[in-house]
Every structure is written in C-alpha cells, then in structure tokens.
Short mmCIF file of C-alpha atoms in Angstrom, two decimals:
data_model
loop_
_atom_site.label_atom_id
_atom_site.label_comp_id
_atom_site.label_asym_id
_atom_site.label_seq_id
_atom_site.Cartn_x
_atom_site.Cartn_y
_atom_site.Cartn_z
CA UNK V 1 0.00 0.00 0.00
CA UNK V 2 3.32 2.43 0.83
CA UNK V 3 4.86 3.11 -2.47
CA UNK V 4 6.48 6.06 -2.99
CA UNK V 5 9.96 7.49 -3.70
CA UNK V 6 13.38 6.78 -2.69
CA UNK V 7 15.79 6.40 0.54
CA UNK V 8 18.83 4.68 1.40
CA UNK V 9 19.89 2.25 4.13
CA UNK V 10 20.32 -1.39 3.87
CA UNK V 11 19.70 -2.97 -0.02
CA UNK V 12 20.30 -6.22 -1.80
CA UNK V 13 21.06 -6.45 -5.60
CA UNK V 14 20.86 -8.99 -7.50
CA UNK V 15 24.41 -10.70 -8.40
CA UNK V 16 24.32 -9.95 -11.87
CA UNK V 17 24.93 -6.59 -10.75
CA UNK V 18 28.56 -4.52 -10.24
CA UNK V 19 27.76 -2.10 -7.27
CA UNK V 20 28.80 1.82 -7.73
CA UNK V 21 29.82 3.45 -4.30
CA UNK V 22 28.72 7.12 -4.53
CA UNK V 23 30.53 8.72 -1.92
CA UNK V 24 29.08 12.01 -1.98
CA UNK V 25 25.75 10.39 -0.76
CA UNK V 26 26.68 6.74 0.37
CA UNK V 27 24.19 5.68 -1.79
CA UNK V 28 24.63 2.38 -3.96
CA UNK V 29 23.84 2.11 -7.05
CA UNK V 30 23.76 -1.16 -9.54
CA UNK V 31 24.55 -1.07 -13.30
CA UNK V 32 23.20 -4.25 -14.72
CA UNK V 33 24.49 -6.12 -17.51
CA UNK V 34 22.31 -4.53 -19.97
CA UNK V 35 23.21 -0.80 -18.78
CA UNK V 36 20.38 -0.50 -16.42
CA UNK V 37 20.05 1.28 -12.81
CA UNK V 38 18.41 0.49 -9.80
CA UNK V 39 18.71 2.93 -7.45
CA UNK V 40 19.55 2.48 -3.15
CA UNK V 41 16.84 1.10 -1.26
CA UNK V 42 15.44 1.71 1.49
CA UNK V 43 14.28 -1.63 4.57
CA UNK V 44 12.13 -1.21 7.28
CA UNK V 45 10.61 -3.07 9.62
CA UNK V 46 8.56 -3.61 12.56
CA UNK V 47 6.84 -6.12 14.69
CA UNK V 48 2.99 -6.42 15.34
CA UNK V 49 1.25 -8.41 17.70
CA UNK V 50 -1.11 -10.56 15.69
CA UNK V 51 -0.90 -13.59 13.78
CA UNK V 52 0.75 -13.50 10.57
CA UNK V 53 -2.34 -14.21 8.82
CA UNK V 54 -4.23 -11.33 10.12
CA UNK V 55 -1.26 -9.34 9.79
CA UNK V 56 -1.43 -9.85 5.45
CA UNK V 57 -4.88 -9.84 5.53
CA UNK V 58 -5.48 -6.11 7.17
CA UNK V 59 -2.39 -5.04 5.16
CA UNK V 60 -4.00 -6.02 2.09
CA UNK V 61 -7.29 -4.33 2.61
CA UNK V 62 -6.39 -1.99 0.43
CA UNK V 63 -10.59 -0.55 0.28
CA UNK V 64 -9.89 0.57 4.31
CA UNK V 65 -6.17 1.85 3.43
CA UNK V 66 -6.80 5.50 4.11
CA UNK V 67 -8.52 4.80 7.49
CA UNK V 68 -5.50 2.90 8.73
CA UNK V 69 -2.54 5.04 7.57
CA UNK V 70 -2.89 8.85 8.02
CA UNK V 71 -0.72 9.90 5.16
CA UNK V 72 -3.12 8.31 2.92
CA UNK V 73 -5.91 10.69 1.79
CA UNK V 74 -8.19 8.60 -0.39
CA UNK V 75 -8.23 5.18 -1.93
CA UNK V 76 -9.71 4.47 -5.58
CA UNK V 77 -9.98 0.76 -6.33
CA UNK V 78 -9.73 -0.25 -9.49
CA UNK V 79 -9.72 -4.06 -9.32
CA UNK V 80 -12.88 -6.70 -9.02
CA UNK V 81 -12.13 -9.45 -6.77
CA UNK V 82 -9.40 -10.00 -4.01
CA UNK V 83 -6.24 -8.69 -3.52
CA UNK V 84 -4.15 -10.64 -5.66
CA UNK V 85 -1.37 -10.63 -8.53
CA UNK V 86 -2.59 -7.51 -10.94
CA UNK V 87 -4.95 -6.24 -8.20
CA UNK V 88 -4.81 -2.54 -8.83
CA UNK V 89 -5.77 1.22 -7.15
CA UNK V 90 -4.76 4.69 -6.88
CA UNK V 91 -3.89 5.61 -3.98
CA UNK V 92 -3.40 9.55 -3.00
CA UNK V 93 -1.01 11.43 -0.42
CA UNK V 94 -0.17 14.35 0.87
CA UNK V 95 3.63 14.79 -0.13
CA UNK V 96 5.19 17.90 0.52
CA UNK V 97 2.46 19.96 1.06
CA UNK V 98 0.74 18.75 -1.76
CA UNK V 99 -1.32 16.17 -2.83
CA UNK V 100 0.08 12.97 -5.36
CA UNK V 101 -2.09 10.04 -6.76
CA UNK V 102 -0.26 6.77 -8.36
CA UNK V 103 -1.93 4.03 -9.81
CA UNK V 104 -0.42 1.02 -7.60
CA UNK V 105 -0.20 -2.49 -8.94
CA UNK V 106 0.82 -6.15 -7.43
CA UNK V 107 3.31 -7.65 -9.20
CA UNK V 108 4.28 -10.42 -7.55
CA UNK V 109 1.94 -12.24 -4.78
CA UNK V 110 2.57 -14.78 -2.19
CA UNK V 111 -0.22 -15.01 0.59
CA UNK V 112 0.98 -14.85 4.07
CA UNK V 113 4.30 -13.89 3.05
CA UNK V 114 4.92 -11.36 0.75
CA UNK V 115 3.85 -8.85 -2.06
CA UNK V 116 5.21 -6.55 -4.37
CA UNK V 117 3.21 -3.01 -5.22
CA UNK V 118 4.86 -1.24 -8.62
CA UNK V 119 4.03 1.93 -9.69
CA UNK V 120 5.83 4.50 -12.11
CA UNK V 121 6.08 8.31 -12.13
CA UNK V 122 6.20 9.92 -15.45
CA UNK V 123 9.03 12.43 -16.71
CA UNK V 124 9.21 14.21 -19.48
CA UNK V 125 10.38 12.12 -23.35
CA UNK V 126 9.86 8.85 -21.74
CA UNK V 127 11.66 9.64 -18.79
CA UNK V 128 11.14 8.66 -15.24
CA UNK V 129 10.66 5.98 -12.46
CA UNK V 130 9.48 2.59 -11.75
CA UNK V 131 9.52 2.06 -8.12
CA UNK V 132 8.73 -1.59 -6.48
CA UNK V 133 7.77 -2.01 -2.98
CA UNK V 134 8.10 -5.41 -1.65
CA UNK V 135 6.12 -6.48 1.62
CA UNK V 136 7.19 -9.26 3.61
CA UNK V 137 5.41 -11.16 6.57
CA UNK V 138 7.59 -13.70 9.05
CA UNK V 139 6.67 -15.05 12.12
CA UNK V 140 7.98 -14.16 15.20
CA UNK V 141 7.61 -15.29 18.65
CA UNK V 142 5.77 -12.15 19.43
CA UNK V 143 3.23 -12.12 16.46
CA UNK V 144 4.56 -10.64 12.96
CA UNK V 145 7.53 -9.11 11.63
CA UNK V 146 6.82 -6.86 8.78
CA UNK V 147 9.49 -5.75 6.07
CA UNK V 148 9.43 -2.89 3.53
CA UNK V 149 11.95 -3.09 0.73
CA UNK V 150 12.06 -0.27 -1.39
CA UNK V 151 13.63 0.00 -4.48
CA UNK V 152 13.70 2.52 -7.10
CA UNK V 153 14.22 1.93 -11.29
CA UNK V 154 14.92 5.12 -13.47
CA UNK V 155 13.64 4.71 -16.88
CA UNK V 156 15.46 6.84 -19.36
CA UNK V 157 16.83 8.78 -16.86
CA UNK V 158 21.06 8.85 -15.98
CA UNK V 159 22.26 8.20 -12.48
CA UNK V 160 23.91 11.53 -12.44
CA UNK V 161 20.23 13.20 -13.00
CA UNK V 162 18.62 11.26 -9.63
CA UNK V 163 21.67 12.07 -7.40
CA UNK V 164 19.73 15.21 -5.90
CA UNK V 165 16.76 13.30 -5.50
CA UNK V 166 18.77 10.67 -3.10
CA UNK V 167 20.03 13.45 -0.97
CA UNK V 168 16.29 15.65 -0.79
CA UNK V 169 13.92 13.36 -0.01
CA UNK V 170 15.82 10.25 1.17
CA UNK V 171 15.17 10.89 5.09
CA UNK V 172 11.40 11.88 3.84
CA UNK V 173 11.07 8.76 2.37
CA UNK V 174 12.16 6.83 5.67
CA UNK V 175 10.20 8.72 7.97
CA UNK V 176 6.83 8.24 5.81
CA UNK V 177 7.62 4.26 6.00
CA UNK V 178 7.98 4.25 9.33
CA UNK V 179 5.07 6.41 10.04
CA UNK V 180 2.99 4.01 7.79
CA UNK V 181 4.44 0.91 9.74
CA UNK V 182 3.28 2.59 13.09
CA UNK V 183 0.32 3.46 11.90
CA UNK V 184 -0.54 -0.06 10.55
CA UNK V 185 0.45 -2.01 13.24
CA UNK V 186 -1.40 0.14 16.04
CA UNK V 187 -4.27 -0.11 13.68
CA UNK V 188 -3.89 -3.91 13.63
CA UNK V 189 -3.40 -4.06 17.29
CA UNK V 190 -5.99 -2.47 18.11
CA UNK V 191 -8.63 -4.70 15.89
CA UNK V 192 -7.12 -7.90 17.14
CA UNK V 193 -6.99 -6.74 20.50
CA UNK V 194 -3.10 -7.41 21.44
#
C-alpha cells in the first residue's frame, strides 16, 4: 500500500549486478548487464502483535487503506475481486504539502508472506521511475515481523540526473515508512486486541 519514492539504508542487488559506491551520498547504485540502474533502497521493519495471517490480511485491505494510515488521503480501487497478482488502485497522499495520486499495482503475490506493489512516475520524453515495494510477513515469537523493501528503477533517466533526489527526499522517504508501519500495526493491534 506504501509506495512512494526513494531512501537509502540497507539494499540487496541482485548478483548480476557490479555495485557503484557514490561517496558524496553513500548511496549504492547497480549497473546491470544490460546498462540498467536500480537505485539504493530503502528496509524497514517492525513487529505487530497478531498472527501473521491477520497481519497480510489487514495489510491487504487496500478498500480501508486510508482509514488505517494517516498519510493516505483517499483510496480508488480499481480491481474486481481479491487482492491478488494484478490487483490494482490509486492511492493519493499528501507529499510535501501537496497532494500525489499513483496508480499502484501487485506484481508479484505470495499469501501470508509477501507482495510486491509497482508503480511508475512519469518524466518528461519517456523519462522517469518505476519504483517496487516489496512487503514481507515472518513469524515471530511475538506475532509478525513486517518488512518494507524499497527500491527505485529510473527509466530513461542517468544516475547523475537522480543524485539530488537521493540526498532531498531520502530521510522523507524513511520517515513516511515508518510512520505508515506505526500506523498499521497500532491499527492492527488495536482490531485484534493485542
């Protein structure tokens, strides 16, 4: 449901990748074999006290989204059916002071364990981002540990161009994931009564 732009922190790449140390930043970024980027990500986490199967299933109510998270302002949902692979909404936020809709989709699905929600941002001549936000759901002694990866694509767009970007809004970008996480799992705690 939390999808939106870019921080750094802990990442994985895959191998195929040779990692770039940006030292201005510490950022990391990944040139792929086919000349690709994927910027830094971003992980964090948090336990909740419920069941990890009540855990994924409030997470992926998507219809009750903006009466669980405060930085969401209003949900659209766009898909029939449940919340599954190519389950779609938009979702709109108040970022910076202003207000931002994206049109989220699952890509990848695995029930009671993780999800992936892509959405892109448009640029200008086919420029801009893809960015993927994976979901993961482990149990833990004390209920549910739940994982945000984020990771962010450009699409036509050079490195050099999304440096700035990395630097403004990275500690944004944390903060609103963590806000989200508290959010959620007081929400959560508070229907299952832990």
């Amino acid at each position: 449901m939390v999808s939106t732009f870019l921080a750094q922190d802990e990442f994985s790449v895959p191998e195929r990748m040779r990692m770039i140390e940006l030292p201005t930043t510490g950022s990391t970024w990944a040139r792929s074999t086919t000349g690709g980027f994927t910027m830094a990500k971003v992980k964090v986490s948090t336990e909740v006290k419920a069941p990890v199967e009540r855990v994924f299933e409030l997470f992926t109510d998507i219809e009750h989204a903006a009466e669980r998270v405060a930085g969401i302002k209003k949900i659209e949902v766009m898909s029939t059916g449940p919340f599954n692979l190519g389950y779609r909404w938009t979702e709109t936020r108040e970022v910076m002071g202003r207000l931002d809709s994206a049109t989220m989709e699952i890509s990848s699905f695995e029930r009671n364990r993780t999800y992936t929600v892509t959405h892109h941002k448009g640029g200008v001549l086919g420029s801009g981002v893809r960015i993927d936000t994976t979901f993961m759901f482990e149990p833990v002694p004390a209920g549910t540990k739940v994982s945000i990866e984020f990771e962010l694509h450009p699409e036509g767009l050079p490195p050099a161009v999304l440096l700035p970007l990395d630097w403004a809004i990275g500690g944004k970008v944390r903060h609103v994931l963590s806000d989200d996480l508290d959010d959620l799992k007081a929400s959560i705690e508070k229907i299952t009564g832990s």
